[in-house]
mmCIF file of C-alpha atoms in Angstrom:
data_model
loop_
_atom_site.group_PDB
_atom_site.id
_atom_site.type_symbol
_atom_site.label_atom_id
_atom_site.label_comp_id
_atom_site.label_asym_id
_atom_site.label_seq_id
_atom_site.Cartn_x
_atom_site.Cartn_y
_atom_site.Cartn_z
ATOM 1 C CA LEU P 1 109.089 140.078 169.324
ATOM 2 C CA LYS P 2 109.474 141.370 166.324
ATOM 3 C CA CYS P 3 111.778 138.658 164.473
ATOM 4 C CA LEU P 4 108.787 136.403 166.045
ATOM 5 C CA LYS P 5 106.570 138.742 163.951
ATOM 6 C CA LEU P 6 108.740 138.764 160.464
ATOM 7 C CA ILE P 7 108.623 135.173 160.500
ATOM 8 C CA SER P 8 105.083 134.775 161.265
ATOM 9 C CA GLY P 9 105.216 137.718 158.110
ATOM 10 C CA PHE P 10 107.332 135.319 156.208
ATOM 11 C CA ALA P 11 105.516 132.294 156.898
ATOM 12 C CA THR P 12 102.260 133.769 155.879
ATOM 13 C CA ALA P 13 103.636 135.030 152.462
ATOM 14 C CA THR P 14 104.835 131.366 151.464
ATOM 15 C CA SER P 15 102.118 129.996 152.171
ATOM 16 C CA HIS P 16 99.843 132.439 149.962
ATOM 17 C CA SER P 17 102.430 131.818 147.393
ATOM 18 C CA LEU P 18 102.159 127.973 147.473
ATOM 19 C CA THR P 19 98.671 128.374 147.848
ATOM 20 C CA GLN P 20 99.052 130.312 144.350
ATOM 21 C CA SER P 21 101.688 128.452 142.843
ATOM 22 C CA LEU P 22 99.969 124.759 143.980
ATOM 23 C CA GLN P 23 96.435 126.743 141.782
ATOM 24 C CA GLN P 24 97.926 127.182 138.909
ATOM 25 C CA PHE P 25 99.588 124.094 139.255
ATOM 26 C CA GLU P 26 96.217 122.500 139.102
ATOM 27 C CA ILE P 27 94.828 125.043 136.387
ATOM 28 C CA CYS P 28 97.706 123.907 134.274
ATOM 29 C CA THR P 29 97.100 120.197 134.792
ATOM 30 C CA MET P 30 93.647 120.100 134.232
ATOM 31 C CA LEU P 31 94.704 122.321 130.462
ATOM 32 C CA ASN P 32 96.225 118.884 129.681
ATOM 33 C CA VAL P 33 93.296 116.629 130.909
ATOM 34 C CA ALA P 34 91.471 118.618 128.918
ATOM 35 C CA LEU P 35 93.389 119.254 125.511
ATOM 36 C CA ARG P 36 94.736 115.419 126.123
ATOM 37 C CA ARG P 37 90.832 114.492 125.934
ATOM 38 C CA SER P 38 88.995 116.459 123.813
ATOM 39 C CA CYS P 39 89.519 117.347 120.133
ATOM 40 C CA SER P 40 87.200 120.644 120.651
ATOM 41 C CA LEU P 41 89.481 123.643 123.032
ATOM 42 C CA ARG P 42 90.906 125.150 120.845
ATOM 43 C CA PRO P 43 93.704 128.027 121.919
ATOM 44 C CA VAL P 44 91.214 130.435 122.003
ATOM 45 C CA GLY P 45 89.694 128.697 124.619
ATOM 46 C CA VAL P 46 93.060 128.084 126.136
ATOM 47 C CA ARG P 47 93.513 131.657 126.398
ATOM 48 C CA LEU P 48 90.730 132.990 127.738
ATOM 49 C CA LEU P 49 91.145 129.471 130.761
ATOM 50 C CA GLN P 50 94.804 132.141 130.919
ATOM 51 C CA GLN P 51 93.457 135.479 130.710
ATOM 52 C CA GLN P 52 90.789 134.406 133.501
ATOM 53 C CA HIS P 53 93.167 133.278 135.797
ATOM 54 C CA GLY P 54 96.522 134.517 135.243
ATOM 55 C CA LEU P 55 98.248 132.504 133.698
ATOM 56 C CA GLN P 56 101.136 134.020 130.619
ATOM 57 C CA ALA P 57 101.041 132.539 127.891
ATOM 58 C CA SER P 58 104.029 130.922 126.382
ATOM 59 C CA ALA P 59 106.074 129.245 123.470
ATOM 60 C CA SER P 60 106.199 125.729 125.066
ATOM 61 C CA LEU P 61 102.694 125.511 125.908
ATOM 62 C CA ASP P 62 101.387 126.713 121.833
ATOM 63 C CA ARG P 63 103.968 124.416 120.755
ATOM 64 C CA SER P 64 102.240 121.708 123.029
ATOM 65 C CA ILE P 65 99.091 122.472 121.836
ATOM 66 C CA ALA P 66 99.872 123.064 118.314
ATOM 67 C CA CYS P 67 100.837 119.349 118.154
ATOM 68 C CA ARG P 68 97.652 118.613 120.610
ATOM 69 C CA LEU P 69 96.128 119.396 117.768
ATOM 70 C CA MET P 70 98.048 117.766 115.269
ATOM 71 C CA ALA P 71 97.377 114.135 117.351
ATOM 72 C CA THR P 72 92.934 114.859 117.975
ATOM 73 C CA SER P 73 92.706 115.890 113.470
ATOM 74 C CA PRO P 74 96.432 114.587 111.766
ATOM 75 C CA LEU P 75 93.457 114.702 108.590
ATOM 76 C CA GLU P 76 92.129 118.104 108.779
ATOM 77 C CA ALA P 77 95.566 119.548 109.821
ATOM 78 C CA ALA P 78 97.148 117.931 107.220
ATOM 79 C CA SER P 79 94.106 118.507 104.491
ATOM 80 C CA LYS P 80 94.658 122.782 105.471
ATOM 81 C CA MET P 81 98.552 122.335 105.164
ATOM 82 C CA TYR P 82 98.134 121.277 101.971
ATOM 83 C CA ASP P 83 95.566 124.074 101.186
ATOM 84 C CA ASP P 84 97.996 126.888 101.854
ATOM 85 C CA LEU P 85 100.732 125.042 100.005
ATOM 86 C CA VAL P 86 98.411 125.375 96.697
ATOM 87 C CA ALA P 87 97.597 128.948 97.592
ATOM 88 C CA LYS P 88 100.599 129.862 97.992
ATOM 89 C CA SER P 89 101.520 127.856 95.028
ATOM 90 C CA VAL P 90 99.030 129.523 92.583
ATOM 91 C CA GLU P 91 100.703 132.669 93.554
ATOM 92 C CA THR P 92 103.705 132.192 92.736
ATOM 93 C CA TYR P 93 103.252 130.538 88.756
ATOM 94 C CA LYS P 94 101.137 133.693 89.136
ATOM 95 C CA SER P 95 104.159 136.248 89.687
ATOM 96 C CA ASN P 96 106.061 134.995 87.005
ATOM 97 C CA GLN P 97 102.827 133.573 85.412
ATOM 98 C CA LYS P 98 104.785 133.956 81.099
ATOM 99 C CA ALA P 99 108.453 132.698 81.957
ATOM 100 C CA VAL P 100 106.809 129.801 83.229
ATOM 101 C CA SER P 101 103.941 129.558 81.137
ATOM 102 C CA ASP P 102 106.093 129.470 78.358
ATOM 103 C CA ASP P 103 108.799 126.400 79.499
ATOM 104 C CA LEU P 104 106.190 124.284 80.500
ATOM 105 C CA ASP P 105 104.104 124.397 77.700
ATOM 106 C CA ALA P 106 107.331 123.394 75.688
ATOM 107 C CA GLU P 107 107.113 120.505 77.601
ATOM 108 C CA LEU P 108 104.096 119.440 76.746
ATOM 109 C CA ALA P 109 104.185 120.346 73.473
ATOM 110 C CA LYS P 110 107.103 117.796 73.073
ATOM 111 C CA ASN P 111 106.115 114.826 74.849
ATOM 112 C CA LYS P 112 102.810 113.300 74.390
ATOM 113 C CA LEU P 113 102.873 112.388 77.988
ATOM 114 C CA VAL P 114 103.400 114.303 80.424
ATOM 115 C CA LEU P 115 103.410 113.921 84.087
ATOM 116 C CA PHE P 116 103.249 115.873 87.564
ATOM 117 C CA MET P 117 104.056 114.875 90.583
ATOM 118 C CA GLU P 118 105.907 114.607 93.757
ATOM 119 C CA GLY P 119 109.208 113.430 93.684
ATOM 120 C CA SER P 120 110.290 110.931 90.588
ATOM 121 C CA PRO P 121 109.126 107.727 89.231
ATOM 122 C CA ASP P 122 111.680 106.293 90.648
ATOM 123 C CA ALA P 123 111.500 107.892 93.782
ATOM 124 C CA PRO P 124 108.191 109.100 94.466
ATOM 125 C CA LYS P 125 107.417 111.053 97.649
ATOM 126 C CA SER P 126 103.933 110.418 98.267
ATOM 127 C CA GLU P 127 101.385 107.699 98.707
ATOM 128 C CA PRO P 128 98.997 109.114 95.220
ATOM 129 C CA SER P 129 102.681 109.461 93.251
ATOM 130 C CA LEU P 130 103.219 105.926 94.688
ATOM 131 C CA ASN P 131 99.679 104.978 93.132
ATOM 132 C CA VAL P 132 99.782 105.970 89.580
ATOM 133 C CA ILE P 133 103.341 104.941 89.190
ATOM 134 C CA LYS P 134 101.978 101.616 89.840
ATOM 135 C CA MET P 135 98.783 102.263 88.085
ATOM 136 C CA LEU P 136 100.627 103.992 84.516
ATOM 137 C CA THR P 137 103.135 100.833 84.656
ATOM 138 C CA GLN P 138 100.423 97.508 84.812
ATOM 139 C CA ALA P 139 98.605 99.188 82.098
ATOM 140 C CA GLN P 140 102.401 99.553 80.315
ATOM 141 C CA VAL P 141 101.569 103.981 80.019
ATOM 142 C CA VAL P 142 104.819 104.456 78.228
ATOM 143 C CA ASN P 143 106.806 106.471 77.413
ATOM 144 C CA PHE P 144 105.888 109.596 80.318
ATOM 145 C CA LEU P 145 107.349 112.553 81.200
ATOM 146 C CA ALA P 146 107.570 113.240 84.120
ATOM 147 C CA VAL P 147 107.289 116.622 86.035
ATOM 148 C CA ASP P 148 108.584 116.734 90.011
ATOM 149 C CA VAL P 149 105.921 120.208 91.131
ATOM 150 C CA LEU P 150 108.241 119.708 93.732
ATOM 151 C CA ALA P 151 111.268 120.809 93.034
ATOM 152 C CA HIS P 152 109.905 125.081 93.064
ATOM 153 C CA PRO P 153 106.443 125.938 94.049
ATOM 154 C CA ALA P 154 105.378 127.449 90.405
ATOM 155 C CA ILE P 155 105.064 124.148 89.433
ATOM 156 C CA LEU P 156 103.082 122.712 90.949
ATOM 157 C CA GLY P 157 101.232 126.189 90.845
ATOM 158 C CA TYR P 158 101.110 126.344 86.704
ATOM 159 C CA THR P 159 99.574 122.584 86.773
ATOM 160 C CA VAL P 160 96.698 123.075 89.630
ATOM 161 C CA THR P 161 96.076 126.548 87.467
ATOM 162 C CA LYS P 162 95.743 124.639 83.780
ATOM 163 C CA SER P 163 94.137 121.230 85.029
ATOM 164 C CA SER P 164 91.653 123.108 87.747
ATOM 165 C CA ARG P 165 92.454 120.693 90.239
ATOM 166 C CA PRO P 166 94.384 121.145 93.575
ATOM 167 C CA ARG P 167 95.351 117.481 94.359
ATOM 168 C CA GLY P 168 97.809 115.081 92.388
ATOM 169 C CA PRO P 169 98.844 113.744 89.906
ATOM 170 C CA HIS P 170 97.490 115.533 87.037
ATOM 171 C CA LEU P 171 98.147 113.488 83.704
ATOM 172 C CA TYR P 172 97.994 115.970 80.469
ATOM 173 C CA LEU P 173 98.057 113.900 77.356
ATOM 174 C CA ASN P 174 99.149 115.196 74.561
ATOM 175 C CA GLY P 175 98.948 118.941 75.700
ATOM 176 C CA SER P 176 95.823 118.172 77.404
ATOM 177 C CA PHE P 177 95.169 117.768 80.823
ATOM 178 C CA TYR P 178 93.919 114.640 81.012
ATOM 179 C CA ALA P 179 93.028 113.071 84.807
ATOM 180 C CA ASP P 180 93.905 113.537 88.048
ATOM 181 C CA TYR P 181 94.615 111.060 90.383
ATOM 182 C CA ASP P 182 90.875 109.857 90.724
ATOM 183 C CA GLY P 183 90.042 109.662 87.426
ATOM 184 C CA LEU P 184 93.403 107.753 86.685
ATOM 185 C CA LEU P 185 92.164 105.417 89.586
ATOM 186 C CA THR P 186 89.133 104.874 87.871
ATOM 187 C CA LYS P 187 90.661 105.179 84.617
ATOM 188 C CA PHE P 188 92.436 101.940 85.788
ATOM 189 C CA THR P 189 90.446 99.851 88.014
ATOM 190 C CA ASN P 190 87.395 100.323 84.538
ATOM 191 C CA GLY P 191 90.451 99.174 81.611
ATOM 192 C CA GLU P 192 89.589 102.228 80.168
ATOM 193 C CA LEU P 193 93.591 103.587 81.488
ATOM 194 C CA GLU P 194 95.240 100.609 79.434
ATOM 195 C CA LYS P 195 92.617 99.807 76.163
ATOM 196 C CA SER P 196 93.458 103.791 75.573
ATOM 197 C CA LEU P 197 97.009 104.935 76.423
ATOM 198 C CA GLY P 198 98.224 101.403 77.171
ATOM 199 C CA THR P 199 100.656 99.383 75.140
ATOM 200 C CA GLN P 200 101.307 94.567 74.494
ATOM 201 C CA THR P 201 104.405 95.336 72.907
ATOM 202 C CA THR P 202 106.750 96.216 76.110
ATOM 203 C CA LYS P 203 105.431 92.932 78.387
ATOM 204 C CA SER P 204 107.123 89.575 78.125
ATOM 205 C CA THR P 205 106.544 86.881 75.361
ATOM 206 C CA GLY P 206 106.796 83.271 76.085
ATOM 207 C CA THR P 207 107.355 81.703 79.033
ATOM 208 C CA PHE P 208 106.191 84.641 80.561
ATOM 209 C CA GLY P 209 104.140 85.874 78.004
ATOM 210 C CA GLY P 210 101.921 89.369 78.687
ATOM 211 C CA GLU P 211 103.614 89.843 82.073
ATOM 212 C CA LEU P 212 105.810 92.867 83.009
ATOM 213 C CA PRO P 213 109.423 93.852 82.259
ATOM 214 C CA ILE P 214 112.198 92.868 83.848
ATOM 215 C CA ALA P 215 113.395 96.186 84.742
ATOM 216 C CA ASN P 216 117.628 95.956 83.478
ATOM 217 C CA TYR P 217 118.622 99.159 84.208
#
């Protein structure tokens, strides 16, 4: 009789545990489906559901939530990340402002054209930087000094502060800010970029007259 009672108690406990596990599984499934189908469910809402149903937070679920939000709102997430990068870069620049400004101001003074971009002209590291290089090449805006803003946060902080434009690339003419990406695109489209800064002397002559030169490096 005692044995039967133990078995009965064990069966009841096992049944209760199994029921609880199934309920938790259903709740997790509900959260997963909601995350897949709606971008409005934020981590706060997920945490509230966890608390209501007695579920503990987990690092894997946190990563899953972050991935879902990035997948549902990639532009918003990328824009927020870039804004955070710019803010931290400005702080880094201001913490050592004199030394950074002295060095970069000297480069602006020595060079007629200075382009602050992501990467280098041969290897741009963003689509806007790549497009600007294409525009400057097509208009034959040469020669210019390229400065990689990704080399150090203070460099990005410097040009963002000096130009008052949070988004690059930034082109400087004779030490003064000339245009950002949108400005360069407008000037390139209406022909002003080629007329004001471009040159015809570097273009090919003869059979291929007027066409862009062939690189010989």
